[in-house]
mmCIF file of C-alpha atoms in Angstrom:
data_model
loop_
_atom_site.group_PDB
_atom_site.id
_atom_site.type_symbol
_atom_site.label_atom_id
_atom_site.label_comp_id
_atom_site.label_asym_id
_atom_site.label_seq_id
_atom_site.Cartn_x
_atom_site.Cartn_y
_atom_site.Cartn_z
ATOM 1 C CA UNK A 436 37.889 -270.332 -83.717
ATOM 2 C CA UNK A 437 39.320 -268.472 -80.908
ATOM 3 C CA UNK A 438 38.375 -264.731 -80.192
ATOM 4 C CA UNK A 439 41.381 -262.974 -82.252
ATOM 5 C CA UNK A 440 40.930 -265.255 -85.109
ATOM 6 C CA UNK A 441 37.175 -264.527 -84.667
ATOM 7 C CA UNK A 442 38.304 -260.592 -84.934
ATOM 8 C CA UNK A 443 40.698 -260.894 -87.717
ATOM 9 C CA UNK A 444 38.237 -262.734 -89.539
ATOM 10 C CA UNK A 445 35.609 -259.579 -89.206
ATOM 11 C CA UNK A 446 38.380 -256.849 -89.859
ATOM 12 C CA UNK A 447 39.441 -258.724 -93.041
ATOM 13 C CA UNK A 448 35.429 -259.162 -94.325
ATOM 14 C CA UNK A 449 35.162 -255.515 -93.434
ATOM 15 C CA UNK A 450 38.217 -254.115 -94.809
ATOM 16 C CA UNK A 451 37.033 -256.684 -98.662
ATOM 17 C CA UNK A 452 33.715 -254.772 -98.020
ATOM 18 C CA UNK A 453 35.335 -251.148 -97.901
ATOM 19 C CA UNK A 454 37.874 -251.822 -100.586
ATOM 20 C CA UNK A 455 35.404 -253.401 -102.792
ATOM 21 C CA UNK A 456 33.188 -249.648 -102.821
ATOM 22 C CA UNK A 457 36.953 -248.093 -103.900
ATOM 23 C CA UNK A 458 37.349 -246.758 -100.209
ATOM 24 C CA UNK A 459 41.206 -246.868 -99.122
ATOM 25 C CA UNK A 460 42.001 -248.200 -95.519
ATOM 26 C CA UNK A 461 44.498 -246.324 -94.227
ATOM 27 C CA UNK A 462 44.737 -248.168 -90.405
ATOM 28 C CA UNK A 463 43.797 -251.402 -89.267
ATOM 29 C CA UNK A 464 43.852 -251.571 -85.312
ATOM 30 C CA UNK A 465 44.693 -248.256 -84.625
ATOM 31 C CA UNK A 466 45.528 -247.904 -81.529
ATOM 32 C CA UNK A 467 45.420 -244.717 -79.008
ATOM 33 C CA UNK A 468 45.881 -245.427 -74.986
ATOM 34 C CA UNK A 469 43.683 -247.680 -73.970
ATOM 35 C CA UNK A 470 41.427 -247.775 -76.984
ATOM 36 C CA UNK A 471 41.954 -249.290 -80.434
ATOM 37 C CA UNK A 472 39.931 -248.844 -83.945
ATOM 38 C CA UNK A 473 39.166 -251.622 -86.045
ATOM 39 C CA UNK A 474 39.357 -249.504 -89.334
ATOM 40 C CA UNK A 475 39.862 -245.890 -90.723
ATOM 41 C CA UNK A 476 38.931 -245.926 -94.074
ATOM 42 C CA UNK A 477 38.953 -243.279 -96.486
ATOM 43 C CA UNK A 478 36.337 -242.299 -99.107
ATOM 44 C CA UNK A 479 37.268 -240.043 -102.078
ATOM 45 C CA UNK A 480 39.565 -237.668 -99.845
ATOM 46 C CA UNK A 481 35.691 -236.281 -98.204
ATOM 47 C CA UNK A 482 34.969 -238.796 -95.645
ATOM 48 C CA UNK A 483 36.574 -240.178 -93.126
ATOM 49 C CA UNK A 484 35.032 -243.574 -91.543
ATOM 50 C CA UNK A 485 35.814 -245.130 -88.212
ATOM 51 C CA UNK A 486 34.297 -248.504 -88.293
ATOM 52 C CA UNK A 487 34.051 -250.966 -85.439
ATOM 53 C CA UNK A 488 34.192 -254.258 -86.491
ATOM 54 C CA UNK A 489 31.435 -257.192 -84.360
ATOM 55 C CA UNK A 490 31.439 -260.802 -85.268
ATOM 56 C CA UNK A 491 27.578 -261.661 -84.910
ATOM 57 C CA UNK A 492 26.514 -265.389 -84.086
ATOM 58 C CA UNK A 493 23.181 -264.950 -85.942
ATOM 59 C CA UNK A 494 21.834 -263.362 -88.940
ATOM 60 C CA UNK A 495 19.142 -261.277 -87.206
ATOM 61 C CA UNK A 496 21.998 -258.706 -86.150
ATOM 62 C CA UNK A 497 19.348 -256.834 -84.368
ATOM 63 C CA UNK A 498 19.688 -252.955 -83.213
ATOM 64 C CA UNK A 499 23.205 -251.292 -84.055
ATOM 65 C CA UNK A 500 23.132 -249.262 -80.960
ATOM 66 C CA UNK A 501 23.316 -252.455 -79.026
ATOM 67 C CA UNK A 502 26.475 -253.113 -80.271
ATOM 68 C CA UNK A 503 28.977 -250.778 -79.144
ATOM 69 C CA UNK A 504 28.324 -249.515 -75.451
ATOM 70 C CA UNK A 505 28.578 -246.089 -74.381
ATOM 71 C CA UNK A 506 31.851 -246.223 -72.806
ATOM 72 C CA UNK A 507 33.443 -248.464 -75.907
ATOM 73 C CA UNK A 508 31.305 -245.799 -78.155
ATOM 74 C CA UNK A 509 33.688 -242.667 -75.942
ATOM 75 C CA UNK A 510 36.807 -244.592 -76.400
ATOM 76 C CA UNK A 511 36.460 -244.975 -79.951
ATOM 77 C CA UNK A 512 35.772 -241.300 -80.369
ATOM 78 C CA UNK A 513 38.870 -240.523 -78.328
ATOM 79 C CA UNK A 514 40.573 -242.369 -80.067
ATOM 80 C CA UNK A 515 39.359 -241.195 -83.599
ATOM 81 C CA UNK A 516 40.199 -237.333 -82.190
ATOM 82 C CA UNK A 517 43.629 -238.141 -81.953
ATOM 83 C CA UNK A 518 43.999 -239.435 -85.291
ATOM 84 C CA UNK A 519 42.390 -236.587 -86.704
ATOM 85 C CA UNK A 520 44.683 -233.961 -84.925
ATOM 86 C CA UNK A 521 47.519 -236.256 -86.000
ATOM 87 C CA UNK A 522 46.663 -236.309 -89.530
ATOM 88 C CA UNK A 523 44.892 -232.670 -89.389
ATOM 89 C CA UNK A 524 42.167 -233.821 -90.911
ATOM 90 C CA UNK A 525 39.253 -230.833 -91.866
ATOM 91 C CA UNK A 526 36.658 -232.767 -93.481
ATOM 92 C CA UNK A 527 33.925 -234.623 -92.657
ATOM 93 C CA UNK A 528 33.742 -238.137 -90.381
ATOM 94 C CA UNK A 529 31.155 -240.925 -89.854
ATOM 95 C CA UNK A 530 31.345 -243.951 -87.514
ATOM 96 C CA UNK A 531 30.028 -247.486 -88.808
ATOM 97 C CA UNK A 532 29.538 -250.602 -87.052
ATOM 98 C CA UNK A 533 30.237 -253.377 -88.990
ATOM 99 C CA UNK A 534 28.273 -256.707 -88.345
ATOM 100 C CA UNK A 535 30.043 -259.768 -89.724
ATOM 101 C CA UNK A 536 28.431 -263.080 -89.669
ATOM 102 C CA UNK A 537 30.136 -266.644 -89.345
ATOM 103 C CA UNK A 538 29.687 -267.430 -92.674
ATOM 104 C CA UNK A 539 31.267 -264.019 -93.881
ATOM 105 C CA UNK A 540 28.226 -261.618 -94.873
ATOM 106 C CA UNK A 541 28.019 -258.114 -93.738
ATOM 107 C CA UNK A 542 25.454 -255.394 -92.788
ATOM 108 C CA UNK A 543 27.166 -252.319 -92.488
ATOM 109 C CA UNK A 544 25.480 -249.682 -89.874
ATOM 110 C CA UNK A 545 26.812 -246.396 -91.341
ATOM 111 C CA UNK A 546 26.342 -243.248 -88.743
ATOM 112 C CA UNK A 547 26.118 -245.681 -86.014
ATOM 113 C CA UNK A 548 27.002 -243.028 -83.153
#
């Protein structure tokens, strides 16, 4: 499996995951400049959730700050400001790293960074 079917594998486990707790995605790949979101997902018109989406080799998924570098972690934000000035968004936010294995289960890191 190449790397973007590796990706759209994750994002599609992920978004299952969300919808299955009654969250609605609103954007898959969102994309601002040079960064991109995996997910913004919307729970009971409160929360809004950035996730980043990893494909994991191994179970052990190990330490979810290890995931997402600090210089990914400042893009993403960026990224997530301009959606919420575009949408004017006043409520609350959360970023979760979802960790997909090969075999399709999922250990969602909620409050990641």
């Amino acid at each position: 499996m190449n790397s973007k079917s590796k990706g759209e594998f994750g994002e599609r486990i992920a978004k299952t995951h969300y919808e299955s707790l009654r969250y609605e995605v609103l954007e898959i790949n969102y994309r601002f400049k040079r960064s991109e979101i995996d997910l913004i997902v919307l729970q009971e018109e409160i929360l809004l959730i950035f996730v980043e989406v990893k494909n994991r080799s191994r179970k052990d998924f190990g330490e979810a700050e290890t995931f997402v570098s600090p210089a990914q972690q400042k893009r993403i934000k960026e990224a997530a400001e301009d959606y919420i000035y575009r949408i004017n968004w006043k409520k609350d936010i959360r970023f979760d790293i979802a960790c997909v294995s090969p075999n399709g289960e999922i250990e969602v890191f909620k409050d990641a960074f």
